[in-house]
Amino acid sequence: MKALVRNFATNPLMPGCVLASIMGDPQSRLAQSWDYATLAHFNKQGTLDIVSHFQSAGLINDEQAAKIIGSDTQFVTAFKQLVPKIPDVGYVTGCDAASVERLARALFSAKLLAEKLEILTPPQLSYEKTPKGTVDLLESLYDAFRKIVGGAWSVFFPLQDFSLATDASAQFWMACLYTGRTDEMVNGFVGLFRREHRVRLLALNRGHVKEKGIHLRDVITEYLDNSKDKITKLHEVGGDYVRQGLDHAFNDIVQVVGKLKLPPLVVLYYEFLTQEMERFINSNPGFHSRFTRFIEFPDYTPQELCRIFCLMCWKNGLALTPGLKEKILHHFTLLHRERADNFGNARLVRNCFESVINAQAMRLANAGSFELRALTLVNEADPDSPAQSFLADYRQKKKGHLVKCPHCDHLYSWTPEMEIVEAICQRCGKNYNCEFGIVQE
């Protein structure tokens, strides 16, 4: 069976047997006879043929079929665009090009598998209620894979010695695991590892250049600079600890696969992707001494979740009423306070956005109003939020909202009627985001 999940003859990212094994609902998957010959047969077929087979059998609907084909085409095309650039990446990093390609395939494959599982998994199986709250199983499955990559890659980020080399070393997994666009994955994977940069990177690695580089921390880990508590999130790990972390994350994958009622073949596939990570690291012994730490990324704040929601609305030509701005602020504040270990973050926002769109459509259909203004406006009545009663009580008490300058911690009042996104702090003179305020305790 292990040989089957390593067969990329018809698809460079996902063997046909893996795609076939996740098709349909849990009941139909259990009813299938997944013997070696059947799975080997699917490995000889392309994605279109496999999708057509299960569509004709009534195990997936037309919408699912179209989404699977579209997602597969998008990722495969992107990966093929990346492959010609891989020799340069290998040359600059000192790694075998074949190892770099295996790493890229593993990262792209994991992202594609996550996309297809989201398309095929029934909503009632996607979430699990636990003592800590509702867990998004699909997100926790992919999050476990992120931990495997983080453990295998073990990026080293010393605050006192930021360099172009240490910034560049984070690019592979950051580009592939923390973006949803395939073009960004391709460009980010190659990033600074271009042939013309080799001499400069080698000099930086030898310590000949001590100037700071592009400061990835300013883009991704800005929070580290101003919080001693969060600096403790930089953990030193050694070989045994990395191995234990990988084993723990892989056990998480096994458990979630069982809860999602997916076939054992999916576990074998994740195991294969994990091995590709380790093979890449082992292809250059210097990595073990150079990369000995990893960084944990914090959950989005309620204000950041609100800004993501607004961005989704803006991209879809929608505007928010002040009442809705206030409601989603309380909505995400409540969910953030009650979050579990596997907090959904941006996926949680997308689910909220989709529910708002559906509610808006039903509201307009019932009202019979199809004016342009109504079609492009979402209001407070659209989202169904567990924070509704809390918001009503908050308004009654007239607590008001605040917004804080992150540079000097100076507080200002905030109202949802404000239409500005950024303001200049009167105390320190620096710009700060004031699109959403803070709910007072």
Tab-separated table of C-alpha atoms in Angstrom:
chain	number	residue	atom	x	y	z
A	1	MET	CA	0.000	0.000	0.000
A	2	LYS	CA	2.841	2.418	0.760
A	3	ALA	CA	4.010	2.164	-2.839
A	4	LEU	CA	0.588	3.327	-4.036
A	5	VAL	CA	0.725	6.674	-2.240
A	6	ARG	CA	4.157	7.334	-3.770
A	7	ASN	CA	2.957	6.898	-7.348
A	8	PHE	CA	2.663	10.267	-9.106
A	9	ALA	CA	2.507	8.893	-12.651
A	10	THR	CA	-0.748	10.638	-13.632
A	11	ASN	CA	-0.771	13.528	-11.159
A	12	PRO	CA	2.353	15.216	-9.730
A	13	LEU	CA	0.642	16.110	-6.448
A	14	MET	CA	-1.908	13.451	-5.550
A	15	PRO	CA	-1.992	9.788	-6.604
A	16	GLY	CA	-5.321	8.682	-8.032
A	17	CYS	CA	-5.788	6.127	-5.258
A	18	VAL	CA	-5.725	8.870	-2.602
A	19	LEU	CA	-8.314	10.955	-4.443
A	20	ALA	CA	-10.545	7.919	-4.999
A	21	SER	CA	-10.324	6.883	-1.351
A	22	ILE	CA	-11.752	10.194	-0.079
A	23	MET	CA	-14.607	10.418	-2.606
A	24	GLY	CA	-18.215	10.233	-1.466
A	25	ASP	CA	-19.628	10.249	2.048
A	26	PRO	CA	-18.386	8.036	4.932
A	27	GLN	CA	-21.008	5.366	4.277
A	28	SER	CA	-20.146	5.032	0.596
A	29	ARG	CA	-16.416	4.942	1.364
A	30	LEU	CA	-16.931	2.106	3.834
A	31	ALA	CA	-18.908	0.212	1.220
A	32	GLN	CA	-16.072	0.361	-1.312
A	33	SER	CA	-13.696	-2.557	-1.769
A	34	TRP	CA	-10.348	-0.838	-1.465
A	35	ASP	CA	-8.108	-3.745	-2.446
A	36	TYR	CA	-4.669	-3.228	-3.958
A	37	ALA	CA	-5.796	-3.909	-7.541
A	38	THR	CA	-8.622	-1.357	-7.354
A	39	LEU	CA	-6.389	1.346	-5.904
A	40	ALA	CA	-3.652	0.597	-8.432
A	41	HIS	CA	-6.247	0.996	-11.193
A	42	PHE	CA	-7.126	4.497	-9.966
A	43	ASN	CA	-3.414	5.394	-10.007
A	44	LYS	CA	-3.506	4.931	-13.774
A	45	GLN	CA	-6.348	7.423	-14.196
A	46	GLY	CA	-6.307	11.197	-14.254
A	47	THR	CA	-8.288	13.440	-11.934
A	48	LEU	CA	-10.991	14.121	-14.526
A	49	ASP	CA	-11.623	10.405	-15.100
A	50	ILE	CA	-11.759	9.657	-11.366
A	51	VAL	CA	-14.123	12.540	-10.678
A	52	SER	CA	-16.353	11.524	-13.601
A	53	HIS	CA	-16.479	7.942	-12.286
A	54	PHE	CA	-17.714	8.956	-8.832
A	55	GLN	CA	-19.993	11.635	-10.262
A	56	SER	CA	-21.678	9.075	-12.527
A	57	ALA	CA	-22.053	6.752	-9.546
A	58	GLY	CA	-23.904	9.504	-7.679
A	59	LEU	CA	-21.328	9.665	-4.877
A	60	ILE	CA	-20.452	13.329	-5.476
A	61	ASN	CA	-22.619	16.102	-6.890
A	62	ASP	CA	-21.909	18.422	-9.813
A	63	GLU	CA	-20.769	21.282	-7.584
A	64	GLN	CA	-18.284	19.080	-5.730
A	65	ALA	CA	-16.980	17.687	-9.013
A	66	ALA	CA	-16.394	21.155	-10.457
A	67	LYS	CA	-14.625	22.359	-7.307
A	68	ILE	CA	-12.349	19.294	-7.138
A	69	ILE	CA	-11.328	19.611	-10.783
A	70	GLY	CA	-10.792	23.371	-10.447
A	71	SER	CA	-8.693	23.027	-7.303
A	72	ASP	CA	-6.610	20.203	-8.754
A	73	THR	CA	-5.943	22.104	-11.977
A	74	GLN	CA	-4.916	25.217	-10.063
A	75	PHE	CA	-2.419	23.445	-7.791
A	76	VAL	CA	-0.948	21.170	-10.469
A	77	THR	CA	-0.425	24.135	-12.816
A	78	ALA	CA	1.304	26.087	-10.048
A	79	PHE	CA	3.552	23.158	-9.141
A	80	LYS	CA	4.581	22.703	-12.778
A	81	GLN	CA	5.486	26.399	-12.885
A	82	LEU	CA	7.667	25.923	-9.816
A	83	VAL	CA	9.578	22.822	-10.966
A	84	PRO	CA	11.848	24.610	-13.526
A	85	LYS	CA	12.969	27.008	-10.768
A	86	ILE	CA	13.916	24.270	-8.300
A	87	PRO	CA	17.501	23.648	-9.568
A	88	ASP	CA	18.368	27.256	-8.671
A	89	VAL	CA	16.883	26.778	-5.198
A	90	GLY	CA	18.987	23.654	-4.721
A	91	TYR	CA	22.112	25.400	-5.975
A	92	VAL	CA	21.705	28.333	-3.574
A	93	THR	CA	20.742	26.288	-0.496
A	94	GLY	CA	23.296	23.543	-1.098
A	95	CYS	CA	20.554	20.900	-1.177
A	96	ASP	CA	20.027	18.222	-3.764
A	97	ALA	CA	17.481	19.528	-6.293
A	98	ALA	CA	15.520	16.275	-6.109
A	99	SER	CA	15.156	16.748	-2.348
A	100	VAL	CA	13.935	20.310	-2.839
A	101	GLU	CA	11.366	19.064	-5.357
A	102	ARG	CA	10.157	16.393	-2.923
A	103	LEU	CA	9.752	19.049	-0.247
A	104	ALA	CA	7.798	21.303	-2.613
A	105	ARG	CA	5.593	18.385	-3.659
A	106	ALA	CA	4.863	17.516	-0.028
A	107	LEU	CA	3.897	21.097	0.836
A	108	PHE	CA	1.729	21.590	-2.251
A	109	SER	CA	0.165	18.126	-1.875
A	110	ALA	CA	-0.816	18.730	1.745
A	111	LYS	CA	-2.472	22.014	0.810
A	112	LEU	CA	-4.327	20.374	-2.090
A	113	LEU	CA	-5.474	17.476	0.100
A	114	ALA	CA	-6.821	19.983	2.643
A	115	GLU	CA	-8.767	21.749	-0.119
A	116	LYS	CA	-10.320	18.518	-1.390
A	117	LEU	CA	-11.224	17.287	2.086
A	118	GLU	CA	-13.013	20.565	2.714
A	119	ILE	CA	-15.029	20.090	-0.475
A	120	LEU	CA	-15.970	16.488	0.303
A	121	THR	CA	-16.422	16.402	4.083
A	122	PRO	CA	-20.058	16.722	5.265
A	123	PRO	CA	-20.625	19.711	7.593
A	124	GLN	CA	-21.792	17.467	10.428
A	125	LEU	CA	-18.410	15.723	10.415
A	126	SER	CA	-16.332	18.891	10.138
A	127	TYR	CA	-16.739	19.934	13.762
A	128	GLU	CA	-16.481	18.215	17.126
A	129	LYS	CA	-17.766	19.461	20.454
A	130	THR	CA	-15.201	19.109	23.240
A	131	PRO	CA	-15.002	20.352	26.853
A	132	LYS	CA	-12.878	23.229	25.537
A	133	GLY	CA	-15.376	24.189	22.841
A	134	THR	CA	-16.126	23.316	19.231
A	135	VAL	CA	-13.130	22.035	17.269
A	136	ASP	CA	-12.787	22.446	13.507
A	137	LEU	CA	-11.501	18.986	12.583
A	138	LEU	CA	-10.401	19.892	9.064
A	139	GLU	CA	-8.414	22.830	10.375
A	140	SER	CA	-6.892	20.733	13.159
A	141	LEU	CA	-5.859	18.099	10.602
A	142	TYR	CA	-4.002	20.668	8.525
A	143	ASP	CA	-2.674	22.358	11.646
A	144	ALA	CA	-1.102	19.050	12.712
A	145	PHE	CA	0.654	18.936	9.348
A	146	ARG	CA	1.865	22.509	9.887
A	147	LYS	CA	3.403	21.376	13.166
A	148	ILE	CA	5.175	18.546	11.376
A	149	VAL	CA	6.636	21.010	8.893
A	150	GLY	CA	7.577	23.425	11.664
A	151	GLY	CA	9.279	20.655	13.607
A	152	ALA	CA	11.158	19.282	10.622
A	153	TRP	CA	12.177	22.695	9.369
A	154	SER	CA	12.839	24.136	12.873
A	155	VAL	CA	13.462	27.695	11.781
A	156	PHE	CA	15.970	29.695	13.804
A	157	PHE	CA	14.972	33.297	14.569
A	158	PRO	CA	17.423	35.005	16.991
A	159	LEU	CA	16.229	38.569	17.541
A	160	GLN	CA	19.783	39.879	17.972
A	161	ASP	CA	21.040	38.500	14.661
A	162	PHE	CA	18.381	38.853	11.996
A	163	SER	CA	19.946	38.407	8.585
A	164	LEU	CA	18.862	37.880	5.012
A	165	ALA	CA	19.734	34.210	5.352
A	166	THR	CA	17.595	33.561	8.420
A	167	ASP	CA	14.701	35.439	6.862
A	168	ALA	CA	15.008	33.443	3.645
A	169	SER	CA	15.168	30.119	5.469
A	170	ALA	CA	11.572	30.537	6.635
A	171	GLN	CA	10.191	31.068	3.165
A	172	PHE	CA	9.458	27.495	2.108
A	173	TRP	CA	6.948	26.606	4.755
A	174	MET	CA	5.645	30.140	5.341
A	175	ALA	CA	4.853	30.553	1.645
A	176	CYS	CA	3.167	27.183	1.278
A	177	LEU	CA	1.328	26.808	4.588
A	178	TYR	CA	0.163	30.322	5.387
A	179	THR	CA	-1.310	31.523	2.096
A	180	GLY	CA	-4.303	30.418	0.087
A	181	ARG	CA	-3.127	31.494	-3.373
A	182	THR	CA	-1.060	29.147	-5.521
A	183	ASP	CA	0.797	31.967	-7.281
A	184	GLU	CA	1.952	33.260	-3.897
A	185	MET	CA	3.035	29.732	-2.976
A	186	VAL	CA	5.215	29.510	-6.093
A	187	ASN	CA	6.770	32.961	-5.720
A	188	GLY	CA	7.216	32.576	-1.980
A	189	PHE	CA	8.822	29.160	-2.236
A	190	VAL	CA	11.500	30.453	-4.584
A	191	GLY	CA	11.683	33.797	-2.773
A	192	LEU	CA	15.255	34.863	-2.104
A	193	PHE	CA	16.751	31.543	-3.169
A	194	ARG	CA	17.657	32.752	-6.642
A	195	ARG	CA	20.938	31.992	-8.361
A	196	GLU	CA	22.036	35.627	-8.364
A	197	HIS	CA	21.688	35.742	-4.560
A	198	ARG	CA	23.938	32.760	-3.822
A	199	VAL	CA	27.166	34.648	-3.084
A	200	ARG	CA	25.384	37.084	-0.792
A	201	LEU	CA	23.576	34.306	1.093
A	202	LEU	CA	26.763	32.299	1.547
A	203	ALA	CA	28.507	35.364	2.938
A	204	LEU	CA	25.661	35.939	5.362
A	205	ASN	CA	25.742	32.321	6.498
A	206	ARG	CA	29.481	32.615	7.233
A	207	GLY	CA	28.821	35.722	9.307
A	208	HIS	CA	30.733	38.024	6.956
A	209	VAL	CA	27.795	40.412	6.798
A	210	LYS	CA	26.200	41.423	10.066
A	211	GLU	CA	23.590	43.873	8.808
A	212	LYS	CA	19.969	43.039	9.361
A	213	GLY	CA	17.973	41.739	6.440
A	214	ILE	CA	14.394	42.119	5.294
A	215	HIS	CA	13.010	41.563	8.811
A	216	LEU	CA	10.429	38.861	8.401
A	217	ARG	CA	9.615	39.490	12.068
A	218	ASP	CA	8.266	42.938	11.144
A	219	VAL	CA	5.855	41.289	8.739
A	220	ILE	CA	4.822	38.211	10.672
A	221	THR	CA	6.107	38.317	14.247
A	222	GLU	CA	5.914	41.998	15.100
A	223	TYR	CA	4.304	41.092	18.411
A	224	LEU	CA	7.619	39.696	19.688
A	225	ASP	CA	9.255	43.093	20.007
A	226	ASN	CA	6.952	44.472	22.674
A	227	SER	CA	5.905	41.519	24.808
A	228	LYS	CA	8.148	39.559	27.156
A	229	ASP	CA	5.414	36.983	27.613
A	230	LYS	CA	5.238	36.296	23.909
A	231	ILE	CA	9.007	36.137	23.545
A	232	THR	CA	8.821	32.960	25.635
A	233	LYS	CA	7.110	31.376	22.650
A	234	LEU	CA	10.572	30.879	21.153
A	235	HIS	CA	11.415	27.383	22.381
A	236	GLU	CA	14.749	25.646	22.076
A	237	VAL	CA	14.377	22.141	20.753
A	238	GLY	CA	16.913	19.384	20.235
A	239	GLY	CA	16.851	16.259	18.089
A	240	ASP	CA	14.840	14.123	20.512
A	241	TYR	CA	12.354	16.891	21.152
A	242	VAL	CA	11.830	17.488	17.438
A	243	ARG	CA	11.224	13.780	16.933
A	244	GLN	CA	8.753	13.692	19.812
A	245	GLY	CA	6.978	16.712	18.380
A	246	LEU	CA	6.712	15.070	14.970
A	247	ASP	CA	5.357	11.876	16.521
A	248	HIS	CA	2.816	13.803	18.578
A	249	ALA	CA	1.630	15.788	15.546
A	250	PHE	CA	1.385	12.629	13.470
A	251	ASN	CA	-0.688	10.966	16.204
A	252	ASP	CA	-3.006	13.984	16.017
A	253	ILE	CA	-3.391	13.356	12.291
A	254	VAL	CA	-4.253	9.693	12.896
A	255	GLN	CA	-6.910	10.637	15.459
A	256	VAL	CA	-8.524	13.312	13.284
A	257	VAL	CA	-8.551	11.032	10.231
A	258	GLY	CA	-10.491	8.543	12.338
A	259	LYS	CA	-12.973	11.179	13.517
A	260	LEU	CA	-13.525	12.323	9.921
A	261	LYS	CA	-14.138	8.663	8.970
A	262	LEU	CA	-11.478	8.759	6.268
A	263	PRO	CA	-9.797	5.566	5.010
A	264	PRO	CA	-6.411	4.437	6.420
A	265	LEU	CA	-4.818	5.246	3.060
A	266	VAL	CA	-4.990	8.941	3.992
A	267	VAL	CA	-2.810	8.234	7.037
A	268	LEU	CA	-0.265	6.470	4.824
A	269	TYR	CA	-0.258	9.471	2.513
A	270	TYR	CA	0.419	11.904	5.368
A	271	GLU	CA	3.154	9.581	6.614
A	272	PHE	CA	4.765	9.737	3.174
A	273	LEU	CA	4.602	13.558	3.136
A	274	THR	CA	6.191	13.659	6.590
A	275	GLN	CA	9.070	11.477	5.416
A	276	GLU	CA	9.649	13.850	2.501
A	277	MET	CA	10.131	16.681	5.006
A	278	GLU	CA	12.803	14.781	6.891
A	279	ARG	CA	14.557	13.664	3.703
A	280	PHE	CA	14.897	17.293	2.668
A	281	ILE	CA	16.396	18.355	6.003
A	282	ASN	CA	18.788	15.403	5.933
A	283	SER	CA	19.924	16.294	2.409
A	284	ASN	CA	22.055	19.104	3.865
A	285	PRO	CA	23.686	18.271	7.237
A	286	GLY	CA	24.377	21.951	7.824
A	287	PHE	CA	20.681	22.558	8.424
A	288	HIS	CA	20.765	20.635	11.702
A	289	SER	CA	23.228	23.077	13.241
A	290	ARG	CA	21.822	26.184	11.597
A	291	PHE	CA	18.115	25.668	12.321
A	292	THR	CA	17.530	24.606	15.912
A	293	ARG	CA	14.436	26.520	16.963
A	294	PHE	CA	10.908	27.112	15.830
A	295	ILE	CA	8.384	29.846	16.384
A	296	GLU	CA	4.731	29.510	17.337
A	297	PHE	CA	2.332	31.887	15.629
A	298	PRO	CA	-0.384	33.408	17.804
A	299	ASP	CA	-4.082	33.333	16.987
A	300	TYR	CA	-5.489	36.400	15.276
A	301	THR	CA	-6.870	39.037	17.629
A	302	PRO	CA	-10.601	39.903	17.408
A	303	GLN	CA	-9.675	43.122	15.599
A	304	GLU	CA	-7.584	41.222	13.046
A	305	LEU	CA	-10.429	38.753	12.488
A	306	CYS	CA	-12.757	41.697	11.865
A	307	ARG	CA	-10.330	43.195	9.366
A	308	ILE	CA	-10.155	39.871	7.514
A	309	PHE	CA	-13.965	39.826	7.403
A	310	CYS	CA	-14.009	43.364	5.982
A	311	LEU	CA	-11.439	42.390	3.375
A	312	MET	CA	-13.627	39.479	2.255
A	313	CYS	CA	-16.592	41.855	1.975
A	314	TRP	CA	-14.542	44.394	0.033
A	315	LYS	CA	-13.297	41.762	-2.421
A	316	ASN	CA	-16.918	40.780	-3.063
A	317	GLY	CA	-18.131	44.347	-3.540
A	318	LEU	CA	-19.985	44.530	-0.217
A	319	ALA	CA	-20.160	47.312	2.364
A	320	LEU	CA	-20.880	47.004	6.099
A	321	THR	CA	-23.316	49.076	8.116
A	322	PRO	CA	-22.051	50.511	11.438
A	323	GLY	CA	-24.356	48.106	13.269
A	324	LEU	CA	-22.790	45.135	11.532
A	325	LYS	CA	-19.267	46.394	12.279
A	326	GLU	CA	-20.120	46.506	15.969
A	327	LYS	CA	-21.813	43.105	15.876
A	328	ILE	CA	-18.934	41.252	14.227
A	329	LEU	CA	-16.524	42.912	16.671
A	330	HIS	CA	-18.468	41.406	19.573
A	331	HIS	CA	-18.935	38.155	17.643
A	332	PHE	CA	-15.221	37.560	17.130
A	333	THR	CA	-14.344	38.893	20.586
A	334	LEU	CA	-16.608	36.276	22.184
A	335	LEU	CA	-15.315	33.447	19.980
A	336	HIS	CA	-11.735	34.528	20.659
A	337	ARG	CA	-12.294	34.458	24.421
A	338	GLU	CA	-13.809	30.971	24.273
A	339	ARG	CA	-11.358	29.583	21.720
A	340	ALA	CA	-9.857	26.104	22.060
A	341	ASP	CA	-6.376	24.940	21.054
A	342	ASN	CA	-7.444	24.504	17.426
A	343	PHE	CA	-8.985	27.935	16.913
A	344	GLY	CA	-10.221	28.332	13.327
A	345	ASN	CA	-8.725	31.811	12.716
A	346	ALA	CA	-9.211	32.858	9.069
A	347	ARG	CA	-11.291	29.772	8.324
A	348	LEU	CA	-13.643	30.831	11.119
A	349	VAL	CA	-13.976	34.231	9.449
A	350	ARG	CA	-14.737	32.669	6.092
A	351	ASN	CA	-17.478	30.520	7.609
A	352	CYS	CA	-18.965	33.651	9.176
A	353	PHE	CA	-18.745	35.514	5.867
A	354	GLU	CA	-20.499	32.722	3.980
A	355	SER	CA	-23.312	32.581	6.535
A	356	VAL	CA	-23.755	36.363	6.257
A	357	ILE	CA	-23.973	36.132	2.459
A	358	ASN	CA	-26.604	33.391	2.684
A	359	ALA	CA	-28.592	35.375	5.249
A	360	GLN	CA	-28.437	38.496	3.076
A	361	ALA	CA	-29.734	36.553	0.073
A	362	MET	CA	-32.672	35.186	2.071
A	363	ARG	CA	-33.436	38.631	3.505
A	364	LEU	CA	-33.497	40.251	0.067
A	365	ALA	CA	-35.575	37.439	-1.409
A	366	ASN	CA	-38.180	37.790	1.338
A	367	ALA	CA	-38.249	41.574	1.052
A	368	GLY	CA	-38.404	41.596	-2.733
A	369	SER	CA	-35.937	44.499	-2.834
A	370	PHE	CA	-33.235	44.265	-5.483
A	371	GLU	CA	-31.918	47.818	-5.649
A	372	LEU	CA	-28.170	48.149	-6.163
A	373	ARG	CA	-27.694	49.680	-2.710
A	374	ALA	CA	-29.455	46.745	-1.046
A	375	LEU	CA	-27.474	44.193	-3.041
A	376	THR	CA	-24.134	45.649	-1.989
A	377	LEU	CA	-24.899	46.222	1.692
A	378	VAL	CA	-24.798	43.711	4.543
A	379	ASN	CA	-26.330	44.774	7.827
A	380	GLU	CA	-26.658	43.776	11.441
A	381	ALA	CA	-29.617	41.484	10.809
A	382	ASP	CA	-27.622	39.170	8.539
A	383	PRO	CA	-25.226	37.312	10.871
A	384	ASP	CA	-26.593	34.912	13.481
A	385	SER	CA	-24.183	35.370	16.383
A	386	PRO	CA	-23.866	33.792	19.837
A	387	ALA	CA	-22.816	37.264	20.986
A	388	GLN	CA	-26.224	38.806	20.244
A	389	SER	CA	-27.445	38.894	23.854
A	390	PHE	CA	-24.025	40.046	25.064
A	391	LEU	CA	-24.072	42.886	22.525
A	392	ALA	CA	-27.547	44.003	23.603
A	393	ASP	CA	-26.458	44.106	27.247
A	394	TYR	CA	-23.243	45.937	26.300
A	395	ARG	CA	-25.200	48.605	24.445
A	396	GLN	CA	-27.636	49.021	27.312
A	397	LYS	CA	-24.786	49.655	29.747
A	398	LYS	CA	-23.274	52.181	27.302
A	399	LYS	CA	-19.734	51.001	27.929
A	400	GLY	CA	-18.426	52.223	24.606
A	401	HIS	CA	-15.343	50.964	22.764
A	402	LEU	CA	-11.679	51.881	22.741
A	403	VAL	CA	-8.848	51.706	20.243
A	404	LYS	CA	-5.190	51.552	21.280
A	405	CYS	CA	-2.062	52.771	19.560
A	406	PRO	CA	0.251	49.713	19.528
A	407	HIS	CA	3.346	51.917	19.585
A	408	CYS	CA	2.711	53.813	22.831
A	409	ASP	CA	-0.452	52.133	24.244
A	410	HIS	CA	-2.363	55.424	24.248
A	411	LEU	CA	-6.151	54.869	24.251
A	412	TYR	CA	-8.787	56.618	22.152
A	413	SER	CA	-12.542	56.223	21.960
A	414	TRP	CA	-13.974	54.302	19.001
A	415	THR	CA	-17.411	54.074	17.432
A	416	PRO	CA	-18.575	51.802	14.590
A	417	GLU	CA	-19.620	54.916	12.657
A	418	MET	CA	-15.959	55.798	12.106
A	419	GLU	CA	-15.058	55.387	8.432
A	420	ILE	CA	-11.286	55.751	8.702
A	421	VAL	CA	-8.915	52.800	8.733
A	422	GLU	CA	-5.746	54.485	9.992
A	423	ALA	CA	-5.074	57.471	12.221
A	424	ILE	CA	-2.024	59.329	13.530
A	425	CYS	CA	-1.422	58.971	17.244
A	426	GLN	CA	-1.392	62.387	18.913
A	427	ARG	CA	1.076	61.159	21.535
A	428	CYS	CA	3.796	59.369	19.519
A	429	GLY	CA	3.005	60.639	16.023
A	430	LYS	CA	2.916	57.148	14.474
A	431	ASN	CA	0.155	55.622	12.369
A	432	TYR	CA	-2.092	52.994	13.927
A	433	ASN	CA	-5.046	50.940	12.684
A	434	CYS	CA	-8.394	52.144	14.020
A	435	GLU	CA	-10.773	50.230	11.769
A	436	PHE	CA	-12.086	48.254	14.760
A	437	GLY	CA	-12.051	48.996	18.458
A	438	ILE	CA	-11.709	46.942	21.625
A	439	VAL	CA	-14.645	45.547	23.583
A	440	GLN	CA	-14.215	46.581	27.213
A	441	GLU	CA	-14.467	43.926	29.913
